[in-house]
Coordinates of C-alpha atoms in Angstrom, one line a residue:
M1 CA -51.2 36.8 -49.6
S2 CA -50.4 34.6 -52.6
A3 CA -46.8 34.0 -53.3
R4 CA -44.5 31.7 -55.2
I5 CA -42.7 29.5 -52.7
L6 CA -39.9 27.1 -53.2
V7 CA -39.8 24.2 -50.7
A8 CA -36.5 22.2 -50.4
E9 CA -37.2 19.1 -48.3
D10 CA -36.0 15.6 -49.0
D11 CA -38.5 13.9 -46.7
E12 CA -41.4 13.2 -49.0
K13 CA -44.0 13.1 -46.2
Q14 CA -42.9 16.4 -44.8
S15 CA -42.7 18.1 -48.2
R16 CA -46.2 16.9 -49.1
L17 CA -47.6 18.2 -45.8
I18 CA -45.9 21.6 -46.3
R19 CA -47.2 21.9 -49.8
I20 CA -50.8 21.1 -48.7
Y21 CA -50.7 23.8 -46.0
L22 CA -49.1 26.5 -48.1
E23 CA -51.3 25.9 -51.1
R24 CA -54.3 26.2 -48.8
E25 CA -53.1 29.8 -48.2
G26 CA -53.3 30.4 -52.0
N27 CA -49.6 30.1 -52.7
V28 CA -48.0 28.5 -55.7
V29 CA -45.6 25.9 -54.3
Q30 CA -42.6 24.1 -56.0
V31 CA -40.9 21.2 -54.2
V32 CA -37.3 19.9 -54.7
A33 CA -35.6 17.2 -52.8
D34 CA -31.9 18.2 -52.8
G35 CA -29.7 21.3 -52.4
R36 CA -28.4 21.3 -56.0
A37 CA -32.0 21.4 -57.3
A38 CA -32.9 24.1 -54.8
L39 CA -30.1 26.3 -56.2
E40 CA -31.1 25.7 -59.8
R41 CA -34.8 26.3 -59.1
A42 CA -34.1 29.5 -57.1
R43 CA -32.0 30.9 -59.8
S44 CA -34.4 30.0 -62.6
T45 CA -37.8 30.9 -61.1
G46 CA -37.1 33.7 -58.6
P47 CA -39.4 32.6 -55.8
D48 CA -40.9 35.0 -53.3
L49 CA -39.8 32.8 -50.4
I50 CA -37.7 29.6 -49.8
V51 CA -38.5 27.0 -47.1
L52 CA -35.2 25.2 -46.8
D53 CA -34.4 22.1 -44.9
V54 CA -30.8 22.1 -43.4
M55 CA -30.1 18.4 -43.9
L56 CA -30.4 18.2 -47.7
P57 CA -28.5 15.7 -50.0
L58 CA -25.9 16.9 -52.5
V59 CA -25.7 20.4 -51.1
D60 CA -26.9 21.0 -47.5
G61 CA -29.3 23.8 -46.7
L62 CA -26.8 26.0 -44.9
D63 CA -24.6 26.0 -48.1
V64 CA -27.6 26.7 -50.2
C65 CA -28.4 29.7 -48.0
R66 CA -24.8 30.9 -48.1
I67 CA -24.5 30.6 -51.9
L68 CA -27.8 32.4 -52.6
R69 CA -26.9 35.3 -50.3
A70 CA -23.4 35.5 -51.8
E71 CA -25.0 35.8 -55.3
G72 CA -27.2 38.7 -54.1
Y73 CA -30.6 36.9 -53.7
E74 CA -32.6 38.8 -51.1
V75 CA -35.6 36.4 -51.0
P76 CA -36.7 35.5 -47.4
I77 CA -35.4 32.1 -46.3
L78 CA -37.0 30.0 -43.6
L79 CA -34.7 27.2 -42.3
L80 CA -36.1 23.9 -41.1
T81 CA -33.7 22.1 -38.8
A82 CA -33.5 19.0 -36.6
R83 CA -30.5 20.5 -34.9
S84 CA -31.8 22.0 -31.7
T85 CA -28.7 23.6 -30.3
E86 CA -28.6 27.4 -30.1
E87 CA -25.2 27.5 -32.0
D88 CA -26.7 25.6 -35.0
M89 CA -29.6 28.1 -35.1
L90 CA -27.4 31.1 -34.9
L91 CA -25.1 29.7 -37.6
G92 CA -28.1 29.7 -40.0
L93 CA -28.9 33.3 -39.2
D94 CA -25.2 34.3 -39.7
L95 CA -25.4 32.8 -43.1
G96 CA -28.3 34.9 -44.1
A97 CA -31.5 33.0 -43.1
D98 CA -34.4 35.2 -41.9
D99 CA -36.0 32.7 -39.5
Y100 CA -35.9 29.0 -38.5
L101 CA -38.1 26.3 -37.2
T102 CA -36.9 23.3 -35.2
K103 CA -38.3 19.9 -36.0
P104 CA -40.8 18.7 -35.0
Y105 CA -43.0 21.7 -35.8
S106 CA -46.6 22.4 -36.4
P107 CA -47.7 23.1 -40.0
R108 CA -49.8 25.9 -38.7
E109 CA -46.8 27.5 -37.1
L110 CA -44.9 27.1 -40.4
T111 CA -47.6 28.8 -42.4
A112 CA -47.8 31.6 -39.8
R113 CA -44.1 32.3 -40.1
V114 CA -44.3 32.2 -43.9
R115 CA -47.0 34.8 -43.8
A116 CA -44.9 37.0 -41.5
L117 CA -41.8 36.7 -43.7
L118 CA -43.8 37.5 -46.8
R119 CA -45.5 40.5 -45.1
R120 CA -42.1 41.9 -44.1
S121 CA -40.5 41.3 -47.4
R122 CA -42.5 44.2 -48.8
K123 CA -43.4 42.4 -52.0
G124 CA -46.7 43.8 -53.3
G125 CA -46.6 46.6 -50.8
P126 CA -47.9 50.1 -51.2
A127 CA -46.8 52.2 -54.2
G128 CA -46.0 55.2 -51.9
S129 CA -42.5 55.4 -50.5
E130 CA -41.7 56.3 -46.9
V131 CA -38.0 57.1 -46.5
L132 CA -36.4 57.0 -43.0
R133 CA -33.0 58.8 -42.7
V134 CA -30.8 58.5 -39.6
G135 CA -27.4 59.9 -40.0
A136 CA -25.8 58.3 -43.1
V137 CA -28.4 55.5 -43.1
E138 CA -31.4 55.7 -45.4
L139 CA -34.3 53.2 -45.5
D140 CA -37.0 53.2 -48.2
T141 CA -39.6 51.1 -46.5
A142 CA -41.9 50.6 -49.5
R143 CA -39.0 49.6 -51.9
F144 CA -37.2 47.5 -49.2
E145 CA -34.0 49.4 -50.0
V146 CA -31.2 50.6 -47.7
R147 CA -28.3 52.9 -48.4
V148 CA -25.4 54.0 -46.2
A149 CA -23.8 57.3 -47.4
G150 CA -25.4 56.5 -50.8
R151 CA -24.0 53.0 -51.0
P152 CA -26.7 50.3 -51.5
V153 CA -26.8 47.6 -48.8
A154 CA -28.6 44.3 -49.3
L155 CA -30.4 43.1 -46.2
T156 CA -32.6 40.1 -45.4
S157 CA -36.2 40.8 -44.4
K158 CA -35.5 40.3 -40.7
E159 CA -32.4 42.5 -40.8
F160 CA -34.5 45.2 -42.5
S161 CA -37.2 44.8 -40.0
I162 CA -34.8 45.3 -37.1
L163 CA -33.1 48.3 -38.7
E164 CA -36.5 49.8 -39.5
A165 CA -37.7 49.4 -35.9
L166 CA -34.5 51.2 -34.7
A167 CA -34.7 53.9 -37.4
R168 CA -38.3 54.9 -36.5
E169 CA -37.1 56.1 -33.1
P170 CA -33.4 57.1 -33.6
G171 CA -31.4 57.4 -30.4
R172 CA -33.8 55.3 -28.4
V173 CA -32.4 52.3 -26.7
F174 CA -34.4 49.1 -27.6
T175 CA -34.1 46.0 -25.4
R176 CA -33.8 42.7 -27.2
A177 CA -37.3 41.8 -26.1
Q178 CA -38.6 45.0 -27.7
I179 CA -36.8 44.3 -30.9
I180 CA -38.2 40.8 -31.0
E181 CA -41.7 42.3 -30.5
R182 CA -41.4 44.8 -33.3
A183 CA -39.3 42.7 -35.8
F184 CA -40.5 39.2 -35.2
G185 CA -44.1 39.8 -34.2
F186 CA -45.8 36.6 -33.0
D187 CA -42.5 34.8 -32.5
S188 CA -42.5 35.0 -28.7
D189 CA -40.1 32.0 -28.5
V190 CA -37.3 33.8 -30.4
L191 CA -34.0 33.7 -28.5
E192 CA -32.5 37.0 -27.5
R193 CA -29.2 35.7 -29.0
T194 CA -31.0 35.5 -32.3
V195 CA -31.3 39.3 -32.2
D196 CA -27.5 39.5 -31.5
A197 CA -26.8 37.4 -34.5
H198 CA -28.9 39.7 -36.8
V199 CA -27.3 42.8 -35.3
R200 CA -23.9 41.4 -35.9
N201 CA -24.8 40.8 -39.6
L202 CA -26.3 44.3 -39.8
R203 CA -23.1 45.9 -38.4
R204 CA -21.0 44.1 -41.0
K205 CA -23.3 45.1 -43.9
L206 CA -23.5 48.7 -42.7
G207 CA -19.7 48.9 -42.5
D208 CA -19.7 49.4 -38.7
D209 CA -16.8 48.7 -36.4
P210 CA -18.3 47.1 -33.3
A211 CA -15.6 48.7 -31.1
R212 CA -16.4 52.2 -32.4
P213 CA -19.8 52.0 -34.0
R214 CA -20.9 54.9 -36.2
H215 CA -24.5 53.6 -36.8
L216 CA -25.6 50.7 -34.6
E217 CA -24.5 51.1 -31.0
T218 CA -24.7 48.6 -28.1
V219 CA -25.8 50.0 -24.8
Y220 CA -24.4 47.5 -22.3
G221 CA -27.0 46.0 -20.0
R222 CA -29.8 47.5 -22.0
G223 CA -29.8 46.8 -25.8
Y224 CA -29.2 48.6 -29.0
R225 CA -29.9 52.0 -30.6
L226 CA -29.4 53.6 -34.0
V227 CA -27.1 56.6 -33.7
D228 CA -28.7 59.8 -35.0
G229 CA -25.8 61.7 -36.7

């Protein structure tokens, strides 16, 4: 699965290792060493995926992620962080990152996560279009498009994967573990609170009121479901 990947990492040894492993997968890799360069390169080249270190000079990785999402870039973003607390990880997801890896990490795990993100981003997917409709929510799985009552909604690849899993069985209650299995695949170490962070973002983007949800409902003690009608 060849792709154009932007790596923003100021540690030269780490960036060289990342480049070697990603290029072995057949990808075209560009490397920058600070956040300002990451923003400029992302805007000018339109990569298929960004590997983004949190602790970058000039503009940190979290701000890079926030700015790109605010500008409408939907490219998958994988955060690399030395901050191991759950709150730091969830902050990155709240800002629009699709996934994260905590340092130190294995290069093989990084390449596996990159493959999964690229696969779920739908780039180069089938030409045929499958459309899922649940109430006012409509997902075009081939085009990676979501509309709510006709209004287009921009989602990250992980948010889309979670919504797709729920939309394939509307009304069914999914536990957090089941959502992780369907939307994250091999990522058995994903925290259940990671799902909550993605759901919180989904609700905001779908225009849902958490107190009186029209689309994405919490079933306390169980999990989440997409309301059919």
